[in-house]
Amino acid sequence: MKDFIHVRMTGALEASALLDRLDNVLPNFKWRQGDSDMQGPYVSGVNEDSVQMMWWFGEQPIDVTVSFVQATSSVSSNKALMDRLLQDVLPSMGAVVEVMGVD
């Protein structure tokens, strides 16, 4: 598994609805919502192991990135998080179009 995972999705929830959903399905992340001049609205989060996640809503398909660059968690823990995201969390929020960075 790479240090940086990029997922493209269609049909995902709007930022505010996604923020509410993420609070419920990934409560160990601290989430916030913002707006970038270049890439539009986003939701970002970080967990206690410094795994970072970003959801960009400026264009379709939506970009979701997960960064393990600064993570203090084990490789097996990171893989378990990605498995959960790819099998349960992301499909429940929209259609996954492309996944890059997962072996």
Coordinates of N, CA and C in Angstrom, one line a residue:
M1 N 0.9 -1.2 0.0 CA 0.0 0.0 0.0 C 0.9 1.2 0.0
K2 N 0.5 2.2 -0.8 CA 1.2 3.5 -0.9 C 0.9 4.4 0.3
D3 N 1.7 5.5 0.5 CA 1.5 6.4 1.5 C 0.3 7.4 1.2
F4 N -0.1 7.4 0.0 CA -1.1 8.3 -0.4 C -2.1 7.6 -1.4
I5 N -3.4 7.6 -1.0 CA -4.4 6.9 -1.7 C -5.4 8.0 -2.3
H6 N -5.7 7.8 -3.6 CA -6.6 8.8 -4.3 C -7.8 8.0 -4.8
V7 N -9.0 8.4 -4.5 CA -10.2 7.8 -4.9 C -11.1 8.8 -5.6
R8 N -11.7 8.5 -6.8 CA -12.6 9.3 -7.5 C -14.0 8.7 -7.3
M9 N -15.0 9.6 -7.0 CA -16.4 9.1 -6.8 C -17.4 10.0 -7.5
T10 N -18.5 9.4 -7.8 CA -19.6 10.2 -8.3 C -20.8 10.0 -7.4
G11 N -21.7 10.9 -7.5 CA -23.0 10.7 -6.7 C -22.8 10.8 -5.2
A12 N -21.7 11.3 -4.7 CA -21.5 11.4 -3.3 C -22.4 12.5 -2.7
L13 N -22.6 12.4 -1.4 CA -23.4 13.4 -0.7 C -22.8 14.8 -0.8
E14 N -23.6 15.8 -0.6 CA -23.1 17.2 -0.5 C -22.2 17.3 0.8
A15 N -21.4 18.4 0.8 CA -20.4 18.5 1.9 C -21.0 18.5 3.3
S16 N -22.1 19.2 3.5 CA -22.6 19.2 4.9 C -23.2 17.9 5.3
A17 N -23.9 17.2 4.4 CA -24.5 15.9 4.6 C -23.4 14.9 4.8
L18 N -22.3 15.0 4.1 CA -21.2 14.1 4.2 C -20.5 14.3 5.6
L19 N -20.4 15.5 6.0 CA -19.7 15.8 7.3 C -20.5 15.1 8.4
D20 N -21.8 15.2 8.4 CA -22.7 14.5 9.4 C -22.5 13.0 9.3
R21 N -22.4 12.4 8.1 CA -22.3 11.0 7.9 C -20.9 10.5 8.4
L22 N -19.9 11.3 8.1 CA -18.5 10.9 8.5 C -18.3 10.9 10.0
D23 N -19.0 11.9 10.6 CA -19.0 11.9 12.1 C -19.5 10.6 12.7
N24 N -20.5 10.0 12.0 CA -21.1 8.8 12.5 C -20.3 7.5 12.2
V25 N -19.8 7.4 10.9 CA -19.1 6.2 10.5 C -17.6 6.2 10.8
L26 N -17.0 7.4 11.0 CA -15.6 7.4 11.3 C -15.4 8.4 12.5
P27 N -15.9 8.1 13.7 CA -15.9 9.0 14.8 C -14.5 9.3 15.4
N28 N -13.5 8.4 15.1 CA -12.2 8.7 15.6 C -11.4 9.8 14.8
F29 N -12.1 10.3 13.7 CA -11.5 11.4 13.0 C -12.1 12.7 13.5
K30 N -11.3 13.7 13.5 CA -11.8 15.1 13.8 C -12.1 15.8 12.4
W31 N -13.3 16.1 12.1 CA -13.7 16.6 10.8 C -14.0 18.1 10.8
R32 N -13.7 18.7 9.7 CA -14.1 20.1 9.5 C -14.4 20.3 8.0
Q33 N -15.1 21.4 7.8 CA -15.6 21.8 6.5 C -15.0 23.1 6.1
G34 N -14.6 23.3 4.8 CA -14.1 24.6 4.4 C -14.4 24.8 2.9
D35 N -13.8 25.8 2.4 CA -13.9 26.2 1.0 C -12.6 26.8 0.5
S36 N -12.1 26.2 -0.6 CA -10.8 26.6 -1.2 C -11.1 27.4 -2.4
D37 N -10.3 28.5 -2.6 CA -10.5 29.3 -3.8 C -10.2 28.5 -5.1
M38 N -9.3 27.6 -5.0 CA -8.9 26.8 -6.2 C -9.7 25.6 -6.4
Q39 N -10.1 24.8 -5.4 CA -10.7 23.5 -5.6 C -12.1 23.5 -5.0
G40 N -12.7 24.5 -4.5 CA -14.0 24.6 -4.0 C -14.2 24.0 -2.6
P41 N -15.4 23.6 -2.3 CA -15.7 23.1 -1.0 C -15.1 21.8 -0.7
Y42 N -14.7 21.6 0.6 CA -14.1 20.3 1.0 C -14.5 20.0 2.4
V43 N -14.2 18.7 2.8 CA -14.3 18.2 4.1 C -13.0 17.5 4.4
S44 N -12.4 17.9 5.5 CA -11.1 17.2 5.8 C -11.1 16.7 7.3
G45 N -10.3 15.7 7.5 CA -10.3 15.1 8.8 C -8.9 14.4 9.1
V46 N -8.6 14.3 10.4 CA -7.4 13.6 10.8 C -7.8 12.8 12.1
N47 N -7.2 11.6 12.2 CA -7.4 10.8 13.3 C -6.3 10.8 14.3
E48 N -6.4 10.1 15.4 CA -5.3 10.2 16.5 C -4.0 9.6 16.0
D49 N -4.0 8.9 14.9 CA -2.7 8.3 14.4 C -2.1 9.2 13.2
S50 N -2.7 10.4 13.1 CA -2.3 11.4 12.1 C -2.6 10.9 10.6
V51 N -3.5 10.0 10.4 CA -4.0 9.7 9.1 C -4.9 10.9 8.7
Q52 N -4.6 11.4 7.5 CA -5.4 12.6 7.0 C -6.3 12.1 5.8
M53 N -7.5 12.7 5.8 CA -8.4 12.4 4.7 C -9.0 13.7 4.2
M54 N -9.2 13.9 2.9 CA -9.8 15.1 2.3 C -10.8 14.6 1.2
W55 N -11.9 15.3 1.2 CA -13.0 15.1 0.3 C -13.2 16.5 -0.5
W56 N -12.9 16.5 -1.8 CA -13.0 17.7 -2.6 C -14.3 17.7 -3.4
F57 N -15.1 18.7 -3.4 CA -16.4 18.8 -4.1 C -16.4 19.7 -5.2
G58 N -15.3 20.3 -5.6 CA -15.3 21.4 -6.6 C -15.7 20.9 -8.0
E59 N -15.5 19.6 -8.3 CA -15.8 19.1 -9.6 C -16.3 17.7 -9.5
Q60 N -16.9 17.2 -10.5 CA -17.3 15.8 -10.6 C -16.3 15.1 -11.5
P61 N -15.9 13.9 -11.2 CA -16.1 13.2 -10.0 C -15.4 13.8 -8.8
I62 N -15.9 13.5 -7.6 CA -15.4 14.0 -6.3 C -14.1 13.3 -6.1
D63 N -13.1 14.1 -5.6 CA -11.8 13.5 -5.2 C -11.7 13.2 -3.7
V64 N -11.3 12.0 -3.3 CA -11.1 11.7 -1.9 C -9.7 11.2 -1.8
T65 N -8.9 11.8 -0.9 CA -7.5 11.4 -0.7 C -7.3 11.0 0.8
V66 N -6.5 10.0 0.9 CA -6.2 9.5 2.2 C -4.6 9.5 2.3
S67 N -4.1 10.2 3.3 CA -2.6 10.3 3.4 C -2.1 9.6 4.7
F68 N -1.2 8.7 4.5 CA -0.6 8.0 5.6 C 0.9 8.5 5.8
V69 N 1.2 9.6 5.1 CA 2.6 10.1 5.2 C 3.1 10.4 6.6
Q70 N 2.2 11.0 7.4 CA 2.6 11.3 8.8 C 2.0 10.3 9.8
A71 N 1.4 9.3 9.3 CA 0.7 8.3 10.2 C 1.7 7.6 11.2
T72 N 1.2 7.5 12.4 CA 2.0 6.8 13.4 C 1.5 5.3 13.6
S73 N 0.4 5.0 12.9 CA -0.2 3.7 13.0 C 0.6 2.6 12.2
S74 N 0.4 1.4 12.4 CA 1.1 0.3 11.7 C 0.5 0.1 10.3
V75 N 1.3 -0.5 9.5 CA 0.9 -0.8 8.1 C -0.4 -1.6 8.1
S76 N -0.5 -2.6 9.0 CA -1.7 -3.4 9.0 C -2.9 -2.6 9.5
S77 N -2.7 -1.7 10.4 CA -3.8 -0.8 10.8 C -4.3 0.1 9.7
N78 N -3.3 0.6 8.9 CA -3.6 1.5 7.8 C -4.4 0.7 6.7
K79 N -3.9 -0.5 6.5 CA -4.6 -1.4 5.5 C -6.0 -1.7 5.9
A80 N -6.2 -2.0 7.2 CA -7.6 -2.2 7.7 C -8.5 -1.0 7.5
L81 N -8.0 0.2 7.7 CA -8.7 1.4 7.5 C -9.1 1.5 6.1
M82 N -8.2 1.3 5.1 CA -8.5 1.4 3.7 C -9.5 0.3 3.3
D83 N -9.3 -0.9 3.8 CA -10.3 -1.9 3.5 C -11.7 -1.5 3.9
R84 N -11.8 -1.0 5.1 CA -13.1 -0.5 5.6 C -13.7 0.6 4.7
L85 N -12.8 1.6 4.4 CA -13.2 2.7 3.5 C -13.7 2.2 2.1
L86 N -12.9 1.3 1.5 CA -13.2 0.8 0.1 C -14.4 -0.1 0.1
Q87 N -14.6 -0.9 1.2 CA -15.6 -1.9 1.1 C -17.0 -1.5 1.7
D88 N -16.9 -0.5 2.7 CA -18.1 -0.2 3.4 C -18.5 1.3 3.3
V89 N -17.5 2.2 3.7 CA -17.8 3.6 3.9 C -18.0 4.3 2.5
L90 N -17.1 4.2 1.6 CA -17.2 4.9 0.3 C -18.4 4.4 -0.5
P91 N -18.6 3.1 -0.7 CA -19.7 2.7 -1.5 C -21.1 3.2 -0.9
S92 N -21.1 3.4 0.4 CA -22.4 3.8 1.0 C -22.7 5.3 0.7
M93 N -21.7 6.0 0.2 CA -21.8 7.5 0.0 C -21.8 7.9 -1.5
G94 N -21.5 6.9 -2.4 CA -21.5 7.2 -3.8 C -20.9 6.1 -4.5
A95 N -20.7 6.3 -5.8 CA -20.1 5.2 -6.7 C -18.6 5.5 -6.8
V96 N -17.8 4.5 -6.5 CA -16.4 4.6 -6.6 C -16.0 4.4 -8.1
V97 N -15.4 5.4 -8.7 CA -15.0 5.3 -10.1 C -13.6 4.8 -10.3
E98 N -12.7 5.3 -9.5 CA -11.3 4.9 -9.7 C -10.6 4.9 -8.3
V99 N -9.6 4.0 -8.1 CA -8.8 4.0 -6.9 C -7.4 3.9 -7.3
M100 N -6.5 4.8 -6.8 CA -5.1 4.8 -7.1 C -4.3 4.8 -5.9
G101 N -3.2 4.0 -5.9 CA -2.3 3.9 -4.7 C -2.5 2.7 -3.8
V102 N -3.5 1.8 -4.1 CA -3.7 0.6 -3.4 C -3.2 -0.6 -4.2
D103 N -2.3 -1.4 -3.6 CA -1.8 -2.5 -4.4 C -2.8 -3.6 -4.4

